[in-house]
Amino acid sequence: MNETKTISRNLPMIIATLVIGTLAGTSSMLLSLFLDQVERFFLGFNENFQQPVAINALPIRRLGSVLVGGIIAALIWYWLQKRYSPVKIQDAIENGAPMPFWYTWVHVLTQIFFVGTGGSIGRELAPREAGAMLAHQWTKLSRRFPRMNLSPEDRRLLIASAAGAGFAGVYIAPITGMMFALELLYKKISARAIAVSLTSSVIATLIGSLAKGWDPYYHVTNLNFSAKSIPWVLVLGLLMGIGGTWFKAGIKKAGQRRFKDQRLLVTLPVVALLTGIIAMGFPQIMGNGRGIAQLAIDTTSISTGTIAIMVAALLAKAIVTLMTIAGGGYGGTLTPSIAVGAAAGIVVGTLWMQFIGGDVLLSQCAIVGAAALLTASQQAPLMSLFMITEVCHLNYSALMPLGLAVAVSIAVSKLMQGRH
């Protein structure tokens, strides 16, 4: 009898979790397919870990793609923001801020379009916003049916879980989706929260995999980490904690200064033009940073030339991404953080091998650097740890070095920000 009452009491949340996991996964799958079509049309390539950017497209085509994408995105965002101000997911969770269905979809699709044409910003915000919006719509609908109505706390959990599921459906990373929902959005951990968020993310992952398959997002050749990595891992954690905190501050300032009025019609195309000019010679600058991260992971050469390329890559990606945000663009910052961290990891690893020596693999320096900088820039050590593990398909041997790096990184970051 008690079990029956428990199920009956939890039935509205059970149904909502299954429905929203399905809807978030479907929207993520459709957004992935839309991105593929944009990349084929504008740049003529199919993105995968073997070819993460359009390196075979003519330089003038890369320039034209980013510039046209920036102009179109600027026009849409200017038109959109005269009628609607994009709602932050956190506001929808904490304050119940409405996420209008059609305006949110236009905003989401514009983000994916801009990234697909080569705009320097992450693509992961769009599926998160789509998932959160769908959950918000469900909570509105459920209020019409007393037996399906959710408590305010369950509404908050559902929206956070839907946002995480949207992420999971794009990057095929269910644990990361759960961690994102709980660590960054819901900010509470309980058995109920874990069950709801993980179930949503698993469903979304299964549906998203219909479009993206099960290949790793970043391809890593050597998956076996050694305890000998601990010294340089600690150094990377320290340095990436500093760098990630600076990048986080830059992201915040860029967002505060984002142009939303008529200046947007000039600033975003100008930033797109700059991105396109760089992309003519260095296509890895385009998109969400997957190209730079994979370039770093594939690096094997220990030389001053390697250092120069990676320093240029991380500075260019960080600066152009911040300019994109300030110029009026919207999008994620997780994958750009991974790109910057991976390139920085190669710089540190190369210097370590030149001056200290030892058993160091540059690809692993890139992975650890990415995890550590992502931790500080997002203030989310668990999400960062599991994201890098899942998108690279790492094995258990990576958990210790990654865990050390993210622990040091978040500790350094909190100290820098005056929070202990």
GROMACS .gro file of C-alpha atoms in nm:
model
  420
    1MET     CA    1   0.000   0.000   0.000
    2ASN     CA    2   0.278   0.243   0.092
    3GLU     CA    3   0.461   0.164  -0.232
    4THR     CA    4   0.144   0.235  -0.429
    5LYS     CA    5   0.103   0.571  -0.257
    6THR     CA    6   0.469   0.656  -0.321
    7ILE     CA    7   0.438   0.576  -0.690
    8SER     CA    8   0.113   0.771  -0.715
    9ARG     CA    9   0.271   1.073  -0.545
   10ASN     CA   10   0.575   1.062  -0.772
   11LEU     CA   11   0.388   0.974  -1.091
   12PRO     CA   12   0.370   1.335  -1.225
   13MET     CA   13   0.749   1.370  -1.194
   14ILE     CA   14   0.812   1.025  -1.342
   15ILE     CA   15   0.601   1.106  -1.647
   16ALA     CA   16   0.755   1.453  -1.679
   17THR     CA   17   1.107   1.307  -1.662
   18LEU     CA   18   1.038   1.054  -1.937
   19VAL     CA   19   0.862   1.305  -2.160
   20ILE     CA   20   1.119   1.581  -2.117
   21GLY     CA   21   1.412   1.343  -2.164
   22THR     CA   22   1.254   1.236  -2.493
   23LEU     CA   23   1.177   1.591  -2.605
   24ALA     CA   24   1.521   1.723  -2.507
   25GLY     CA   25   1.691   1.434  -2.685
   26THR     CA   26   1.482   1.486  -2.997
   27SER     CA   27   1.554   1.859  -3.004
   28SER     CA   28   1.927   1.789  -2.957
   29MET     CA   29   1.922   1.539  -3.243
   30LEU     CA   30   1.745   1.788  -3.470
   31LEU     CA   31   1.988   2.063  -3.377
   32SER     CA   32   2.280   1.832  -3.459
   33LEU     CA   33   2.128   1.756  -3.798
   34PHE     CA   34   2.067   2.127  -3.859
   35LEU     CA   35   2.431   2.203  -3.777
   36ASP     CA   36   2.544   1.935  -4.021
   37GLN     CA   37   2.333   2.088  -4.298
   38VAL     CA   38   2.466   2.439  -4.233
   39GLU     CA   39   2.826   2.316  -4.244
   40ARG     CA   40   2.767   2.124  -4.567
   41PHE     CA   41   2.599   2.419  -4.736
   42PHE     CA   42   2.840   2.692  -4.631
   43LEU     CA   43   3.168   2.502  -4.601
   44GLY     CA   44   3.115   2.178  -4.790
   45PHE     CA   45   3.234   1.935  -4.524
   46ASN     CA   46   3.106   1.675  -4.280
   47GLU     CA   47   3.235   1.736  -3.930
   48ASN     CA   48   3.387   1.448  -3.732
   49PHE     CA   49   3.690   1.389  -3.510
   50GLN     CA   50   3.901   1.313  -3.817
   51GLN     CA   51   3.803   1.642  -3.981
   52PRO     CA   52   3.674   1.874  -3.707
   53VAL     CA   53   3.698   2.189  -3.923
   54ALA     CA   54   3.676   2.273  -4.292
   55ILE     CA   55   4.048   2.254  -4.365
   56ASN     CA   56   3.983   2.155  -4.727
   57ALA     CA   57   3.753   2.448  -4.804
   58LEU     CA   58   3.909   2.732  -5.001
   59PRO     CA   59   4.032   3.017  -4.777
   60ILE     CA   60   3.796   3.262  -4.948
   61ARG     CA   61   3.505   3.027  -4.882
   62ARG     CA   62   3.592   3.013  -4.513
   63LEU     CA   63   3.605   3.392  -4.500
   64GLY     CA   64   3.275   3.424  -4.685
   65SER     CA   65   3.102   3.165  -4.469
   66VAL     CA   66   3.187   3.331  -4.138
   67LEU     CA   67   3.112   3.680  -4.268
   68VAL     CA   68   2.774   3.590  -4.418
   69GLY     CA   69   2.689   3.394  -4.104
   70GLY     CA   70   2.777   3.691  -3.887
   71ILE     CA   71   2.565   3.931  -4.094
   72ILE     CA   72   2.260   3.702  -4.093
   73ALA     CA   73   2.294   3.624  -3.721
   74ALA     CA   74   2.327   3.996  -3.641
   75LEU     CA   75   2.007   4.076  -3.831
   76ILE     CA   76   1.813   3.797  -3.660
   77TRP     CA   77   1.938   3.879  -3.310
   78TYR     CA   78   1.869   4.250  -3.358
   79TRP     CA   79   1.515   4.177  -3.476
   80LEU     CA   80   1.464   3.922  -3.198
   81GLN     CA   81   1.585   4.149  -2.916
   82LYS     CA   82   1.349   4.427  -3.017
   83ARG     CA   83   1.071   4.189  -2.909
   84TYR     CA   84   1.228   3.953  -2.661
   85SER     CA   85   1.530   3.934  -2.432
   86PRO     CA   86   1.687   3.585  -2.424
   87VAL     CA   87   1.616   3.427  -2.086
   88LYS     CA   88   1.901   3.276  -1.890
   89ILE     CA   89   1.833   2.919  -1.786
   90GLN     CA   90   1.919   3.006  -1.427
   91ASP     CA   91   1.647   3.273  -1.425
   92ALA     CA   92   1.394   3.021  -1.553
   93ILE     CA   93   1.493   2.780  -1.276
   94GLU     CA   94   1.517   3.019  -0.983
   95ASN     CA   95   1.266   3.289  -1.073
   96GLY     CA   96   1.029   3.112  -1.310
   97ALA     CA   97   1.119   3.350  -1.595
   98PRO     CA   98   0.913   3.254  -1.901
   99MET     CA   99   1.082   3.105  -2.207
  100PRO     CA  100   0.848   3.176  -2.503
  101PHE     CA  101   0.837   2.881  -2.740
  102TRP     CA  102   0.888   3.047  -3.079
  103TYR     CA  103   1.126   3.325  -2.973
  104THR     CA  104   1.342   3.076  -2.789
  105TRP     CA  105   1.352   2.846  -3.091
  106VAL     CA  106   1.461   3.134  -3.316
  107HIS     CA  107   1.732   3.223  -3.067
  108VAL     CA  108   1.848   2.860  -3.042
  109LEU     CA  109   1.856   2.801  -3.417
  110THR     CA  110   2.046   3.126  -3.473
  111GLN     CA  111   2.317   3.010  -3.235
  112ILE     CA  112   2.357   2.680  -3.419
  113PHE     CA  113   2.353   2.857  -3.756
  114PHE     CA  114   2.621   3.103  -3.647
  115VAL     CA  115   2.849   2.829  -3.514
  116GLY     CA  116   2.788   2.617  -3.825
  117THR     CA  117   2.907   2.897  -4.052
  118GLY     CA  118   3.225   2.928  -3.844
  119GLY     CA  119   3.141   3.181  -3.574
  120SER     CA  120   3.377   3.149  -3.277
  121ILE     CA  121   3.146   3.042  -2.995
  122GLY     CA  122   3.028   2.718  -2.836
  123ARG     CA  123   2.725   2.530  -2.963
  124GLU     CA  124   2.626   2.374  -2.630
  125LEU     CA  125   2.415   2.662  -2.499
  126ALA     CA  126   2.153   2.613  -2.770
  127PRO     CA  127   2.047   2.255  -2.682
  128ARG     CA  128   2.050   2.345  -2.312
  129GLU     CA  129   1.815   2.638  -2.376
  130ALA     CA  130   1.594   2.422  -2.598
  131GLY     CA  131   1.567   2.157  -2.327
  132ALA     CA  132   1.493   2.414  -2.056
  133MET     CA  133   1.230   2.581  -2.274
  134LEU     CA  134   1.055   2.250  -2.342
  135ALA     CA  135   1.052   2.172  -1.970
  136HIS     CA  136   0.912   2.518  -1.898
  137GLN     CA  137   0.635   2.457  -2.150
  138TRP     CA  138   0.557   2.123  -1.986
  139THR     CA  139   0.527   2.280  -1.642
  140LYS     CA  140   0.282   2.535  -1.786
  141LEU     CA  141   0.076   2.258  -1.944
  142SER     CA  142   0.078   2.042  -1.630
  143ARG     CA  143  -0.081   2.319  -1.425
  144ARG     CA  144  -0.402   2.264  -1.621
  145PHE     CA  145  -0.429   1.909  -1.489
  146PRO     CA  146  -0.431   1.881  -1.107
  147ARG     CA  147  -0.307   1.523  -1.107
  148MET     CA  148  -0.009   1.614  -1.326
  149ASN     CA  149   0.084   1.940  -1.156
  150LEU     CA  150   0.438   1.961  -1.019
  151SER     CA  151   0.555   2.127  -0.701
  152PRO     CA  152   0.772   2.442  -0.740
  153GLU     CA  153   1.078   2.241  -0.636
  154ASP     CA  154   1.006   1.971  -0.892
  155ARG     CA  155   0.962   2.235  -1.161
  156ARG     CA  156   1.306   2.372  -1.085
  157LEU     CA  157   1.458   2.025  -1.094
  158LEU     CA  158   1.283   1.939  -1.419
  159ILE     CA  159   1.405   2.250  -1.600
  160ALA     CA  160   1.762   2.200  -1.478
  161SER     CA  161   1.752   1.833  -1.579
  162ALA     CA  162   1.612   1.918  -1.921
  163ALA     CA  163   1.895   2.164  -1.983
  164GLY     CA  164   2.149   1.898  -1.887
  165ALA     CA  165   1.971   1.645  -2.108
  166GLY     CA  166   1.991   1.885  -2.401
  167PHE     CA  167   2.367   1.898  -2.355
  168ALA     CA  168   2.389   1.518  -2.319
  169GLY     CA  169   2.196   1.465  -2.641
  170VAL     CA  170   2.442   1.670  -2.845
  171TYR     CA  171   2.770   1.549  -2.697
  172ILE     CA  172   2.652   1.194  -2.615
  173ALA     CA  173   2.756   1.242  -2.255
  174PRO     CA  174   2.486   1.141  -2.003
  175ILE     CA  175   2.691   1.174  -1.684
  176THR     CA  176   2.810   1.518  -1.793
  177GLY     CA  177   2.451   1.620  -1.858
  178MET     CA  178   2.354   1.510  -1.508
  179MET     CA  179   2.653   1.686  -1.350
  180PHE     CA  180   2.582   2.004  -1.543
  181ALA     CA  181   2.223   2.003  -1.425
  182LEU     CA  182   2.306   1.941  -1.060
  183GLU     CA  183   2.637   2.123  -1.016
  184LEU     CA  184   2.574   2.438  -1.220
  185LEU     CA  185   2.196   2.477  -1.239
  186TYR     CA  186   1.999   2.300  -0.965
  187LYS     CA  187   2.291   2.323  -0.719
  188LYS     CA  188   2.153   2.049  -0.498
  189ILE     CA  189   2.237   1.680  -0.487
  190SER     CA  190   1.990   1.420  -0.364
  191ALA     CA  191   1.882   1.072  -0.468
  192ARG     CA  192   1.572   1.219  -0.633
  193ALA     CA  193   1.770   1.484  -0.821
  194ILE     CA  194   2.021   1.228  -0.944
  195ALA     CA  195   1.745   0.991  -1.059
  196VAL     CA  196   1.558   1.260  -1.250
  197SER     CA  197   1.859   1.427  -1.412
  198LEU     CA  198   2.040   1.106  -1.501
  199THR     CA  199   1.728   0.945  -1.646
  200SER     CA  200   1.662   1.252  -1.862
  201SER     CA  201   2.023   1.263  -1.981
  202VAL     CA  202   2.037   0.892  -2.062
  203ILE     CA  203   1.717   0.912  -2.269
  204ALA     CA  204   1.845   1.222  -2.448
  205THR     CA  205   2.181   1.054  -2.515
  206LEU     CA  206   2.017   0.750  -2.670
  207ILE     CA  207   1.808   0.967  -2.900
  208GLY     CA  208   2.095   1.203  -2.984
  209SER     CA  209   2.315   0.908  -3.076
  210LEU     CA  210   2.079   0.831  -3.364
  211ALA     CA  211   2.228   1.136  -3.537
  212LYS     CA  212   2.581   1.151  -3.393
  213GLY     CA  213   2.664   0.784  -3.329
  214TRP     CA  214   2.896   0.675  -3.050
  215ASP     CA  215   3.231   0.800  -3.177
  216PRO     CA  216   3.434   1.012  -2.933
  217TYR     CA  217   3.400   1.385  -2.983
  218TYR     CA  218   3.776   1.424  -2.940
  219HIS     CA  219   3.993   1.134  -3.055
  220VAL     CA  220   4.275   1.032  -2.821
  221THR     CA  221   4.528   0.769  -2.927
  222ASN     CA  222   4.694   0.686  -2.594
  223LEU     CA  223   4.434   0.637  -2.323
  224ASN     CA  224   4.662   0.494  -2.055
  225PHE     CA  225   4.766   0.749  -1.793
  226SER     CA  226   5.047   0.676  -1.548
  227ALA     CA  227   5.116   0.777  -1.188
  228LYS     CA  228   5.435   0.933  -1.325
  229SER     CA  229   5.217   1.214  -1.459
  230ILE     CA  230   5.141   1.353  -1.110
  231PRO     CA  231   5.416   1.624  -1.102
  232TRP     CA  232   5.321   1.790  -1.429
  233VAL     CA  233   4.951   1.735  -1.361
  234LEU     CA  234   4.980   1.942  -1.044
  235VAL     CA  235   5.159   2.219  -1.233
  236LEU     CA  236   4.893   2.217  -1.504
  237GLY     CA  237   4.618   2.231  -1.242
  238LEU     CA  238   4.780   2.536  -1.086
  239LEU     CA  239   4.841   2.724  -1.410
  240MET     CA  240   4.506   2.635  -1.567
  241GLY     CA  241   4.331   2.742  -1.247
  242ILE     CA  242   4.482   3.087  -1.294
  243GLY     CA  243   4.415   3.099  -1.667
  244GLY     CA  244   4.062   2.964  -1.635
  245THR     CA  245   3.974   3.224  -1.372
  246TRP     CA  246   4.098   3.500  -1.602
  247PHE     CA  247   3.895   3.354  -1.889
  248LYS     CA  248   3.588   3.334  -1.666
  249ALA     CA  249   3.628   3.702  -1.576
  250GLY     CA  250   3.665   3.787  -1.943
  251ILE     CA  251   3.349   3.597  -2.032
  252LYS     CA  252   3.157   3.780  -1.760
  253LYS     CA  253   3.276   4.124  -1.875
  254ALA     CA  254   3.207   4.043  -2.240
  255GLY     CA  255   2.853   3.935  -2.152
  256GLN     CA  256   2.792   4.252  -1.954
  257ARG     CA  257   2.910   4.465  -2.246
  258ARG     CA  258   2.726   4.270  -2.515
  259PHE     CA  259   2.572   4.499  -2.777
  260LYS     CA  260   2.198   4.452  -2.818
  261ASP     CA  261   2.099   4.771  -2.999
  262GLN     CA  262   2.170   4.888  -3.354
  263ARG     CA  263   2.545   4.866  -3.292
  264LEU     CA  264   2.502   4.488  -3.302
  265LEU     CA  265   2.445   4.518  -3.677
  266VAL     CA  266   2.802   4.643  -3.711
  267THR     CA  267   2.996   4.481  -3.429
  268LEU     CA  268   2.903   4.118  -3.490
  269PRO     CA  269   2.979   4.128  -3.866
  270VAL     CA  270   3.311   4.300  -3.789
  271VAL     CA  271   3.402   4.024  -3.543
  272ALA     CA  272   3.291   3.766  -3.801
  273LEU     CA  273   3.513   3.935  -4.060
  274LEU     CA  274   3.810   3.918  -3.823
  275THR     CA  275   3.735   3.551  -3.753
  276GLY     CA  276   3.714   3.482  -4.125
  277ILE     CA  277   4.044   3.655  -4.199
  278ILE     CA  278   4.217   3.442  -3.934
  279ALA     CA  279   4.038   3.133  -4.065
  280MET     CA  280   4.182   3.187  -4.412
  281GLY     CA  281   4.519   3.079  -4.276
  282PHE     CA  282   4.414   2.896  -3.961
  283PRO     CA  283   4.074   2.726  -4.004
  284GLN     CA  284   4.088   2.575  -3.653
  285ILE     CA  285   3.976   2.914  -3.515
  286MET     CA  286   3.629   2.851  -3.659
  287GLY     CA  287   3.334   2.716  -3.467
  288ASN     CA  288   3.333   2.596  -3.109
  289GLY     CA  289   3.705   2.519  -3.081
  290ARG     CA  290   3.691   2.149  -3.164
  291GLY     CA  291   3.956   2.201  -3.431
  292ILE     CA  292   4.205   2.361  -3.192
  293ALA     CA  293   4.145   2.101  -2.922
  294GLN     CA  294   4.192   1.812  -3.166
  295LEU     CA  295   4.502   1.978  -3.311
  296ALA     CA  296   4.645   1.999  -2.960
  297ILE     CA  297   4.555   1.638  -2.878
  298ASP     CA  298   4.720   1.520  -3.202
  299THR     CA  299   5.042   1.714  -3.135
  300THR     CA  300   5.358   1.505  -3.101
  301SER     CA  301   5.634   1.751  -3.197
  302ILE     CA  302   5.843   1.900  -2.915
  303SER     CA  303   5.977   2.230  -3.047
  304THR     CA  304   5.961   2.606  -3.017
  305GLY     CA  305   5.745   2.600  -3.328
  306THR     CA  306   5.488   2.392  -3.145
  307ILE     CA  307   5.485   2.639  -2.859
  308ALA     CA  308   5.442   2.933  -3.098
  309ILE     CA  309   5.150   2.770  -3.279
  310MET     CA  310   4.971   2.676  -2.958
  311VAL     CA  311   5.023   3.015  -2.794
  312ALA     CA  312   4.884   3.182  -3.105
  313ALA     CA  313   4.592   2.938  -3.113
  314LEU     CA  314   4.489   2.982  -2.750
  315LEU     CA  315   4.522   3.361  -2.761
  316ALA     CA  316   4.333   3.388  -3.088
  317LYS     CA  317   4.052   3.159  -2.973
  318ALA     CA  318   4.013   3.329  -2.636
  319ILE     CA  319   4.018   3.682  -2.779
  320VAL     CA  320   3.789   3.616  -3.077
  321THR     CA  321   3.540   3.426  -2.859
  322LEU     CA  322   3.523   3.712  -2.608
  323MET     CA  323   3.488   3.961  -2.894
  324THR     CA  324   3.203   3.752  -3.036
  325ILE     CA  325   3.016   3.767  -2.704
  326ALA     CA  326   3.077   4.139  -2.657
  327GLY     CA  327   2.990   4.202  -3.021
  328GLY     CA  328   2.639   4.065  -2.973
  329GLY     CA  329   2.674   3.691  -3.027
  330TYR     CA  330   2.525   3.421  -2.808
  331GLY     CA  331   2.653   3.071  -2.746
  332GLY     CA  332   2.836   2.841  -2.510
  333THR     CA  333   3.177   2.878  -2.352
  334LEU     CA  334   3.248   2.519  -2.248
  335THR     CA  335   3.405   2.398  -2.572
  336PRO     CA  336   3.602   2.720  -2.629
  337SER     CA  337   3.740   2.669  -2.277
  338ILE     CA  338   3.840   2.315  -2.371
  339ALA     CA  339   4.017   2.447  -2.682
  340VAL     CA  340   4.209   2.713  -2.488
  341GLY     CA  341   4.297   2.467  -2.211
  342ALA     CA  342   4.415   2.198  -2.453
  343ALA     CA  343   4.644   2.440  -2.638
  344ALA     CA  344   4.778   2.575  -2.308
  345GLY     CA  345   4.838   2.218  -2.191
  346ILE     CA  346   5.060   2.157  -2.494
  347VAL     CA  347   5.260   2.473  -2.421
  348VAL     CA  348   5.319   2.369  -2.059
  349GLY     CA  349   5.392   2.009  -2.155
  350THR     CA  350   5.643   2.110  -2.421
  351LEU     CA  351   5.827   2.343  -2.183
  352TRP     CA  352   5.825   2.074  -1.915
  353MET     CA  353   5.983   1.820  -2.150
  354GLN     CA  354   6.243   2.067  -2.275
  355PHE     CA  355   6.358   2.187  -1.933
  356ILE     CA  356   6.270   1.907  -1.691
  357GLY     CA  357   6.223   1.597  -1.902
  358GLY     CA  358   6.052   1.280  -1.792
  359ASP     CA  359   5.779   1.055  -1.922
  360VAL     CA  360   5.526   1.302  -2.064
  361LEU     CA  361   5.276   1.252  -2.346
  362LEU     CA  362   5.168   1.577  -2.510
  363SER     CA  363   4.821   1.445  -2.592
  364GLN     CA  364   4.763   1.384  -2.222
  365CYS     CA  365   4.891   1.732  -2.140
  366ALA     CA  366   4.624   1.866  -2.375
  367ILE     CA  367   4.351   1.659  -2.207
  368VAL     CA  368   4.452   1.753  -1.854
  369GLY     CA  369   4.492   2.119  -1.951
  370ALA     CA  370   4.144   2.118  -2.106
  371ALA     CA  371   3.984   1.967  -1.794
  372ALA     CA  372   4.164   2.200  -1.556
  373LEU     CA  373   4.093   2.522  -1.745
  374LEU     CA  374   3.731   2.419  -1.803
  375THR     CA  375   3.698   2.365  -1.428
  376ALA     CA  376   3.806   2.717  -1.342
  377SER     CA  377   3.620   2.890  -1.624
  378GLN     CA  378   3.291   2.717  -1.536
  379GLN     CA  379   3.346   2.667  -1.160
  380ALA     CA  380   3.236   2.306  -1.203
  381PRO     CA  381   3.502   2.045  -1.119
  382LEU     CA  382   3.278   1.738  -1.136
  383MET     CA  383   3.112   1.840  -1.462
  384SER     CA  384   3.454   1.916  -1.614
  385LEU     CA  385   3.603   1.587  -1.497
  386PHE     CA  386   3.324   1.378  -1.644
  387MET     CA  387   3.284   1.584  -1.959
  388ILE     CA  388   3.645   1.532  -2.065
  389THR     CA  389   3.623   1.165  -1.968
  390GLU     CA  390   3.307   1.109  -2.173
  391VAL     CA  391   3.378   1.314  -2.484
  392CYS     CA  392   3.728   1.162  -2.515
  393HIS     CA  393   3.617   0.808  -2.417
  394LEU     CA  394   3.893   0.789  -2.156
  395ASN     CA  395   3.942   0.485  -1.936
  396TYR     CA  396   3.965   0.461  -1.558
  397SER     CA  397   4.338   0.541  -1.554
  398ALA     CA  398   4.255   0.903  -1.644
  399LEU     CA  399   4.044   0.964  -1.334
  400MET     CA  400   4.333   1.014  -1.092
  401PRO     CA  401   4.532   1.271  -1.297
  402LEU     CA  402   4.218   1.452  -1.410
  403GLY     CA  403   4.082   1.449  -1.056
  404LEU     CA  404   4.404   1.600  -0.921
  405ALA     CA  405   4.413   1.865  -1.193
  406VAL     CA  406   4.054   1.979  -1.145
  407ALA     CA  407   4.093   1.977  -0.766
  408VAL     CA  408   4.399   2.201  -0.781
  409SER     CA  409   4.238   2.420  -1.046
  410ILE     CA  410   3.919   2.487  -0.850
  411ALA     CA  411   4.114   2.548  -0.529
  412VAL     CA  412   4.336   2.804  -0.701
  413SER     CA  413   4.035   2.965  -0.868
  414LYS     CA  414   3.843   3.000  -0.541
  415LEU     CA  415   4.146   3.156  -0.373
  416MET     CA  416   4.185   3.404  -0.658
  417GLN     CA  417   3.822   3.504  -0.624
  418GLY     CA  418   3.845   3.538  -0.248
  419ARG     CA  419   3.616   3.245  -0.169
  420HIS     CA  420   3.741   2.957   0.043
   0.00000   0.00000   0.00000
